[in-house]
JSON list of C-alpha atoms in Angstrom, two decimals:
[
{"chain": "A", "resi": 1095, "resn": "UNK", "atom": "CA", "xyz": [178.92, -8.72, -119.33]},
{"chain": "A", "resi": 1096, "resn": "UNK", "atom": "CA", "xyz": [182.96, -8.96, -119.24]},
{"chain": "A", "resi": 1097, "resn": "UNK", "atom": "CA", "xyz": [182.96, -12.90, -118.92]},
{"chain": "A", "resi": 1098, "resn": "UNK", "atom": "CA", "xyz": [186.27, -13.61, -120.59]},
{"chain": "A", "resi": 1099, "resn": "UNK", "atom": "CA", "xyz": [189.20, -11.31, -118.68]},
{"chain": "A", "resi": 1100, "resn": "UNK", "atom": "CA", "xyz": [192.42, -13.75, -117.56]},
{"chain": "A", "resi": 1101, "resn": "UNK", "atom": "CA", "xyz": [195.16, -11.66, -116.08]},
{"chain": "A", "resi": 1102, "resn": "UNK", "atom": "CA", "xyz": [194.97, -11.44, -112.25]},
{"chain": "A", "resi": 1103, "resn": "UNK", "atom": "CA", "xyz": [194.78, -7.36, -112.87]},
{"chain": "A", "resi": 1104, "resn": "UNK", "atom": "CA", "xyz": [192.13, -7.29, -115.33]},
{"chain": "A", "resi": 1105, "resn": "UNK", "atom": "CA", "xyz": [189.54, -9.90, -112.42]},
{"chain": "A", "resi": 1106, "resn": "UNK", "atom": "CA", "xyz": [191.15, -7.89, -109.47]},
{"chain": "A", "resi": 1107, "resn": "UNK", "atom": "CA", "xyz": [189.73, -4.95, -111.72]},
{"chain": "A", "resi": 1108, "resn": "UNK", "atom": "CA", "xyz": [186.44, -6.29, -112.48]},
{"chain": "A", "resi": 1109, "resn": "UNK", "atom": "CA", "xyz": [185.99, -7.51, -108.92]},
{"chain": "A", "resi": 1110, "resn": "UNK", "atom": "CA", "xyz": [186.02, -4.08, -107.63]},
{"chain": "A", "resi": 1111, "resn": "UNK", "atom": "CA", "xyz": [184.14, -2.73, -110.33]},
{"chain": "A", "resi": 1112, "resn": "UNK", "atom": "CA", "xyz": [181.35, -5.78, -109.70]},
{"chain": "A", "resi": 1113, "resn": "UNK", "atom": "CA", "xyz": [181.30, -4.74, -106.19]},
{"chain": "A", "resi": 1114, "resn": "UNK", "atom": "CA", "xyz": [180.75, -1.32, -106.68]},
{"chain": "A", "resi": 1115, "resn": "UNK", "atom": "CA", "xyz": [177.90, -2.06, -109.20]},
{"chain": "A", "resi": 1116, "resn": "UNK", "atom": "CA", "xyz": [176.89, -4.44, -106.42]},
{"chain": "A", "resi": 1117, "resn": "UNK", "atom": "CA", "xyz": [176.80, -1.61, -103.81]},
{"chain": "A", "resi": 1118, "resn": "UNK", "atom": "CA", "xyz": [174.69, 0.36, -106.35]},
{"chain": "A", "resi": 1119, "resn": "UNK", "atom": "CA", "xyz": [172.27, -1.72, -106.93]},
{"chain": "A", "resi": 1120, "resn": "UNK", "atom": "CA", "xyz": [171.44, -3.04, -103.27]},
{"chain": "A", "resi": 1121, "resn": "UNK", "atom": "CA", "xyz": [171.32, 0.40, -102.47]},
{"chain": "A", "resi": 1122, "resn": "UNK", "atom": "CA", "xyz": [168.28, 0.81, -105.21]},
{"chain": "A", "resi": 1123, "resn": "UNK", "atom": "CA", "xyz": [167.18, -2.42, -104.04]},
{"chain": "A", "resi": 1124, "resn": "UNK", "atom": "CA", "xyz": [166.50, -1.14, -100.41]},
{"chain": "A", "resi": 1125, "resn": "UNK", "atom": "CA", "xyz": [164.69, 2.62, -101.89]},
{"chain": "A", "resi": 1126, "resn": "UNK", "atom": "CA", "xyz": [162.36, 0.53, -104.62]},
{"chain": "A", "resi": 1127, "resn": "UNK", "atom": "CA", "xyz": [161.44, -1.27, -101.51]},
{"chain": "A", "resi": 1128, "resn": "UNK", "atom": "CA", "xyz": [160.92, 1.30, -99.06]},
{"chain": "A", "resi": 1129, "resn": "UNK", "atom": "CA", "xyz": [158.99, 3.34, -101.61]},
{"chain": "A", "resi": 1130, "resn": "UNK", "atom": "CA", "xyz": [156.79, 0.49, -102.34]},
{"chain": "A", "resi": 1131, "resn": "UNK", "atom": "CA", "xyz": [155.67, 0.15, -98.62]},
{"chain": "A", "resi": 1132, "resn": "UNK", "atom": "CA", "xyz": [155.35, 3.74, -97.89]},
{"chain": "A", "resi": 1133, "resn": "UNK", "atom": "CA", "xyz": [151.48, 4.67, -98.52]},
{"chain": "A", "resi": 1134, "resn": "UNK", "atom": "CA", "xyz": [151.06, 6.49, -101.47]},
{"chain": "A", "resi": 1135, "resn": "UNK", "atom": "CA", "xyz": [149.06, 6.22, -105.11]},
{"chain": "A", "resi": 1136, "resn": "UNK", "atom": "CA", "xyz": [149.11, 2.65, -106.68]},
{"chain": "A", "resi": 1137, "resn": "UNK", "atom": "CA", "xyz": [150.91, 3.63, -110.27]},
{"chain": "A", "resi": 1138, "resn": "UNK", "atom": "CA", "xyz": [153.69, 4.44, -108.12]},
{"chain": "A", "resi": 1139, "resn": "UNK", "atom": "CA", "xyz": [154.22, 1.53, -106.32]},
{"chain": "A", "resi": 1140, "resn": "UNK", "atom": "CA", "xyz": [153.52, -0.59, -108.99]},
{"chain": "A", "resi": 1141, "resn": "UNK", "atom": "CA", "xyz": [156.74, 1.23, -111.17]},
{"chain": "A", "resi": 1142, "resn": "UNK", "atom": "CA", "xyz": [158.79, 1.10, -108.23]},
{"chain": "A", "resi": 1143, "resn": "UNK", "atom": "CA", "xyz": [158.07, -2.57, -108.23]},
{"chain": "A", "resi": 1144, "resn": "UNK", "atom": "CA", "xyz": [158.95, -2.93, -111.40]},
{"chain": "A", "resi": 1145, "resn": "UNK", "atom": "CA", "xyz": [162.18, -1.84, -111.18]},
{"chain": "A", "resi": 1146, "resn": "UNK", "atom": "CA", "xyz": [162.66, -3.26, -107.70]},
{"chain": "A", "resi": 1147, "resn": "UNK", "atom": "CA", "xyz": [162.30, -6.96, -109.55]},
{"chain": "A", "resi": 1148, "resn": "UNK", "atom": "CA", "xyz": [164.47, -5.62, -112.35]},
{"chain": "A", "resi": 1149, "resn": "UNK", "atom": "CA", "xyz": [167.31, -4.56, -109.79]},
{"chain": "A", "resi": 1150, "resn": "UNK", "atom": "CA", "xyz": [166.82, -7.77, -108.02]},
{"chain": "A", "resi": 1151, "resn": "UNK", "atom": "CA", "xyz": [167.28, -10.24, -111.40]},
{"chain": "A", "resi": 1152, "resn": "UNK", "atom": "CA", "xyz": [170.31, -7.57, -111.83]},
{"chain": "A", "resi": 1153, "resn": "UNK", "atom": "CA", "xyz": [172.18, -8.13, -108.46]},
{"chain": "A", "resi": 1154, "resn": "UNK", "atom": "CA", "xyz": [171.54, -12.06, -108.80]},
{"chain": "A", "resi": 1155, "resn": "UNK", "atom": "CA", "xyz": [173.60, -12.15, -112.50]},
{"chain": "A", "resi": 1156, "resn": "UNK", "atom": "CA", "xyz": [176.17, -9.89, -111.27]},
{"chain": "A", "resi": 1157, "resn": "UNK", "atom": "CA", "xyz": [176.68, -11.18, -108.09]},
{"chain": "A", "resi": 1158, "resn": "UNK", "atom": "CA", "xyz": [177.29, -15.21, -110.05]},
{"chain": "A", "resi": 1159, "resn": "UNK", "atom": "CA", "xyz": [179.84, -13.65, -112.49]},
{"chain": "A", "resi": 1160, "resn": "UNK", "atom": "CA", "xyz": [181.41, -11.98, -109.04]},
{"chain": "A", "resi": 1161, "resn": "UNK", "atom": "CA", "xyz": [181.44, -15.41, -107.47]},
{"chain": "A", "resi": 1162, "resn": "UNK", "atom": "CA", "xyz": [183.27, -16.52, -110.84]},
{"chain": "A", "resi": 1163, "resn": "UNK", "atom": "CA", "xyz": [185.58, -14.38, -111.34]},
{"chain": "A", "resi": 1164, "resn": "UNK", "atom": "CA", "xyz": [186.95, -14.06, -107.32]},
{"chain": "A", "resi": 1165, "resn": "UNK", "atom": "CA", "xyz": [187.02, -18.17, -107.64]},
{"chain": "A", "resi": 1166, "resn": "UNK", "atom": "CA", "xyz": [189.36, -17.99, -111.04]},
{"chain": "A", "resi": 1167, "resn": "UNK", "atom": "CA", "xyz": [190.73, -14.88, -109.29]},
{"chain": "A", "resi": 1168, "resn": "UNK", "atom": "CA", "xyz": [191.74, -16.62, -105.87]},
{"chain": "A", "resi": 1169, "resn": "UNK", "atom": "CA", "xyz": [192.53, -20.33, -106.62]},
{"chain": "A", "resi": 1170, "resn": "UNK", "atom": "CA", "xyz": [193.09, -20.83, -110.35]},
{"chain": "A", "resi": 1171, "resn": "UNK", "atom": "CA", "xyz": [193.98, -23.97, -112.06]},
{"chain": "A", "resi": 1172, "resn": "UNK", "atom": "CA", "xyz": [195.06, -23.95, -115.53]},
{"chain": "A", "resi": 1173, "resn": "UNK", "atom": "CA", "xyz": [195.12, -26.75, -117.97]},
{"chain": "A", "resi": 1174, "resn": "UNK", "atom": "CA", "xyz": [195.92, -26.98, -122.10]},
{"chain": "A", "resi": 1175, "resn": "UNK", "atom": "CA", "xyz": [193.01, -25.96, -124.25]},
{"chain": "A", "resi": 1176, "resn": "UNK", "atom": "CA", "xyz": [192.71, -26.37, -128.01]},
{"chain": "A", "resi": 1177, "resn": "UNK", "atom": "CA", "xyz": [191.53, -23.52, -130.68]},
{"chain": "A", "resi": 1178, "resn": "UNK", "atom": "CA", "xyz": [188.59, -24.47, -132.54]},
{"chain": "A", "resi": 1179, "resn": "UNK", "atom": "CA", "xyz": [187.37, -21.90, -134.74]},
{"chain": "A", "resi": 1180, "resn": "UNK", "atom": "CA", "xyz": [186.25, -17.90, -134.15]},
{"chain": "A", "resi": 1181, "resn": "UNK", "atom": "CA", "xyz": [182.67, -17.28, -132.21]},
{"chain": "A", "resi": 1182, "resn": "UNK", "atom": "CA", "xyz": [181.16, -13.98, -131.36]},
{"chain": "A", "resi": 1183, "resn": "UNK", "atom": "CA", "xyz": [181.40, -12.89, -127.43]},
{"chain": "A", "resi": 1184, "resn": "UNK", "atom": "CA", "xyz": [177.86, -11.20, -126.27]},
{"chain": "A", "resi": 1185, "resn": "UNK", "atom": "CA", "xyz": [178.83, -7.33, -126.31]},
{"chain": "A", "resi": 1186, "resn": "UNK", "atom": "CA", "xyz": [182.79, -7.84, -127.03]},
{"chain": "A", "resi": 1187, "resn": "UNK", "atom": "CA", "xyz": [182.92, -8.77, -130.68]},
{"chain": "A", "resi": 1188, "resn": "UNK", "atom": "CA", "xyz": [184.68, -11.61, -132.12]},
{"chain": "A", "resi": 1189, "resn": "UNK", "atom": "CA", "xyz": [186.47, -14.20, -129.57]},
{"chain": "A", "resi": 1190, "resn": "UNK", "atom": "CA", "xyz": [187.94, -17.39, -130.31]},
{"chain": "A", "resi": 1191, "resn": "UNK", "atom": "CA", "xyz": [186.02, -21.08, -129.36]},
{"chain": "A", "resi": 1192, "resn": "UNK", "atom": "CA", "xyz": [188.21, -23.05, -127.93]},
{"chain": "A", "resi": 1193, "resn": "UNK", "atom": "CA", "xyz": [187.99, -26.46, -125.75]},
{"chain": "A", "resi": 1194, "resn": "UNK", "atom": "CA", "xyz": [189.75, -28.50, -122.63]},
{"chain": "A", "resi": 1195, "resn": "UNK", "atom": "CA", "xyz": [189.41, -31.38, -120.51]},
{"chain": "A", "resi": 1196, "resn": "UNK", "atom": "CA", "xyz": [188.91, -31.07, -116.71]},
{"chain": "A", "resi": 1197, "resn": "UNK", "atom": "CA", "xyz": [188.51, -34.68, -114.30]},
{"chain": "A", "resi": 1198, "resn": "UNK", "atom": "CA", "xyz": [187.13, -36.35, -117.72]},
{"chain": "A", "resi": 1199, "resn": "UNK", "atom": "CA", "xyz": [184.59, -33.54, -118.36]},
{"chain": "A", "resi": 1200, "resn": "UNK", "atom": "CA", "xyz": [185.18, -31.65, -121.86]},
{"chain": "A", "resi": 1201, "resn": "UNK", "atom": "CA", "xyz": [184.34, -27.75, -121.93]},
{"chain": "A", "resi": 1202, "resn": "UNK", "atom": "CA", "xyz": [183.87, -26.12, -124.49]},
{"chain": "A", "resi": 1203, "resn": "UNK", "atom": "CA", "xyz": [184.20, -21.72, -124.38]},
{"chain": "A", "resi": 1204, "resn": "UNK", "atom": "CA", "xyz": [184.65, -18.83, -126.20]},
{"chain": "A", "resi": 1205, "resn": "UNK", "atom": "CA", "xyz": [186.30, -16.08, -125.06]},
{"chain": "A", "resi": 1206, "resn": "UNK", "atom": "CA", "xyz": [188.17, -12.95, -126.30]},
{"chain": "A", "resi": 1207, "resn": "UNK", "atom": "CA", "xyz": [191.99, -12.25, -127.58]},
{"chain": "A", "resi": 1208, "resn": "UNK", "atom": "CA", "xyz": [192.39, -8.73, -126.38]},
{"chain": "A", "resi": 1209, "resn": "UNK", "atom": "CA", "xyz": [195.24, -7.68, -126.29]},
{"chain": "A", "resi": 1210, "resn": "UNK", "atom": "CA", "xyz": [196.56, -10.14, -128.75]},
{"chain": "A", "resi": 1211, "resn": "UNK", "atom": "CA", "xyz": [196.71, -9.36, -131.86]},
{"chain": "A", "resi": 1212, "resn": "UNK", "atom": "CA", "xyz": [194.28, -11.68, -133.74]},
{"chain": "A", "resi": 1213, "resn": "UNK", "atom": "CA", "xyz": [196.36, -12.89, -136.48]},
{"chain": "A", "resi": 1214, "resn": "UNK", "atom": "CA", "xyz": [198.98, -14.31, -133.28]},
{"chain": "A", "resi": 1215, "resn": "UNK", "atom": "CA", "xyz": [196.33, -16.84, -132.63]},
{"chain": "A", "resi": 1216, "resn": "UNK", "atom": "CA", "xyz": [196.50, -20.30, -134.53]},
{"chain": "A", "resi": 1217, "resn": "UNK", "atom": "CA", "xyz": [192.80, -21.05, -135.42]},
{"chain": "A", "resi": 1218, "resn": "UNK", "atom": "CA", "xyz": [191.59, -23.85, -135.47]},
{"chain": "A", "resi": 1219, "resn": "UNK", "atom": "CA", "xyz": [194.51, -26.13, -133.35]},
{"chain": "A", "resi": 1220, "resn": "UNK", "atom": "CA", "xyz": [196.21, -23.41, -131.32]},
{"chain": "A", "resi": 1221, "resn": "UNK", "atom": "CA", "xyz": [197.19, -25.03, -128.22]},
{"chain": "A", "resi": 1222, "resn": "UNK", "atom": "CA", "xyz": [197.46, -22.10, -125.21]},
{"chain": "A", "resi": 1223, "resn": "UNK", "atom": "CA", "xyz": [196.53, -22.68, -121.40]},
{"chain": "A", "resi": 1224, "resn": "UNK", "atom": "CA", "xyz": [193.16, -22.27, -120.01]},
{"chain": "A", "resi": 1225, "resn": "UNK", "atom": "CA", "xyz": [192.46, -20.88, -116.30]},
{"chain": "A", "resi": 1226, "resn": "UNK", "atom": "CA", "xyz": [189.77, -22.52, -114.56]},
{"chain": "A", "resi": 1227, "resn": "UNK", "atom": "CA", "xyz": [188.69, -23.08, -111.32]},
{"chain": "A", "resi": 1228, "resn": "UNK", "atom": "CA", "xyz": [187.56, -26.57, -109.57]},
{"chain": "A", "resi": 1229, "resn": "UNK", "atom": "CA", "xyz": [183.93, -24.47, -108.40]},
{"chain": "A", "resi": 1230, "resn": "UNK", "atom": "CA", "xyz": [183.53, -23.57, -112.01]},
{"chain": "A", "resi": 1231, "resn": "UNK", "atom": "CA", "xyz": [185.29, -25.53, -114.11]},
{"chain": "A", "resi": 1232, "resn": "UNK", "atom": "CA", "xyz": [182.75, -24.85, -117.04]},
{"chain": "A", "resi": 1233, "resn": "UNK", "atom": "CA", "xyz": [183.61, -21.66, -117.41]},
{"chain": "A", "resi": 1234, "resn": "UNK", "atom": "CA", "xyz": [187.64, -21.33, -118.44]},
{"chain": "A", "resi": 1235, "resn": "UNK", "atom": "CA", "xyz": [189.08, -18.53, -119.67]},
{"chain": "A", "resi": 1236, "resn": "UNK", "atom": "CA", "xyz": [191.89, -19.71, -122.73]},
{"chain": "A", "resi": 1237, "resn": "UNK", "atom": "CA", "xyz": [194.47, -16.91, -122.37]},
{"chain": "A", "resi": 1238, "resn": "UNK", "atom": "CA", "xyz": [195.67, -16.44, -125.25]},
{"chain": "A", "resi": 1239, "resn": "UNK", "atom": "CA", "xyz": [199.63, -14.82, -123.61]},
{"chain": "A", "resi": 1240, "resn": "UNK", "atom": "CA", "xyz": [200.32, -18.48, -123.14]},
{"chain": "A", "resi": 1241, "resn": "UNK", "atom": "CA", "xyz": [200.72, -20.51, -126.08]},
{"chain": "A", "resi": 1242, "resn": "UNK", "atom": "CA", "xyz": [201.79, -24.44, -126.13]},
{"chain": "A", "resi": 1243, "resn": "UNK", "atom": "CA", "xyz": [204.46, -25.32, -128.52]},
{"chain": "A", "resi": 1244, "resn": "UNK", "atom": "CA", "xyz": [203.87, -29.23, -129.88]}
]
């Protein structure tokens, strides 16, 4: 999943694109169903229940990200975060960890540096803002475009 986009174009982009996939799936949600109540032979029903529970656990993780991403996308809040060292981001390659301090809570997440160019990025004790938002505030994004000078 794209968890760690910051610019207002790139989650105004992945919102529609969520909701689309969103569309898609209810829409196989609502067939799977229908073709597991119609009458017809058992292996049948029991594939199209199959994927029926498979595009339901789908729509449920897209649909949390969606919720993230149109909260960070619609009333962010940004703070200072601090570089910690480089982490691997599920499907994206190598992101950077970093961590900040919300209401006394610290988070601690690792996102990617595209477009920046890697070797831009102070690691460990880079200082750049982090967006948040106060419904998730676990799951920042650091972007990397605006750096802290101490």
């Amino acid at each position: 999943m794209l968890l760690n986009i910051v610019t207002d174009d790139e989650l105004l982009t992945s919102q529609v694109v969520k909701g689309i996939l969103l569309c898609l799936i209810a829409v196989g949600i609502v067939f799977n169903f229908f073709k597991i109540i119609r009458t017809g032979p058992a292996k049948k029903k029991i594939i199209n229940s199959v994927f029926f529970i498979i595009l339901s656990i789908g729509i449920v993780l897209i649909y949390k990200q969606y919720r993230i991403e149109g909260s960070l996308l619609k009333d962010p809040k940004y703070v200072q975060g601090k570089t910690i060292r480089f982490c691997n981001v599920f499907a994206l390659g190598q992101g950077v960890l970093f961590e900040y301090e919300v209401n006394g809570q610290t988070y601690r997440c690792c996102n990617t540096f595209h477009p920046v160019p890697v070797d831009s990025i102070l690691v460990p004790g880079g200082i750049f803002m982090v967006r948040y938002s106060d419904k998730f505030p676990e799951k920042g994004r650091m972007d990397f475009t605006k750096k802290i000078n101490e």
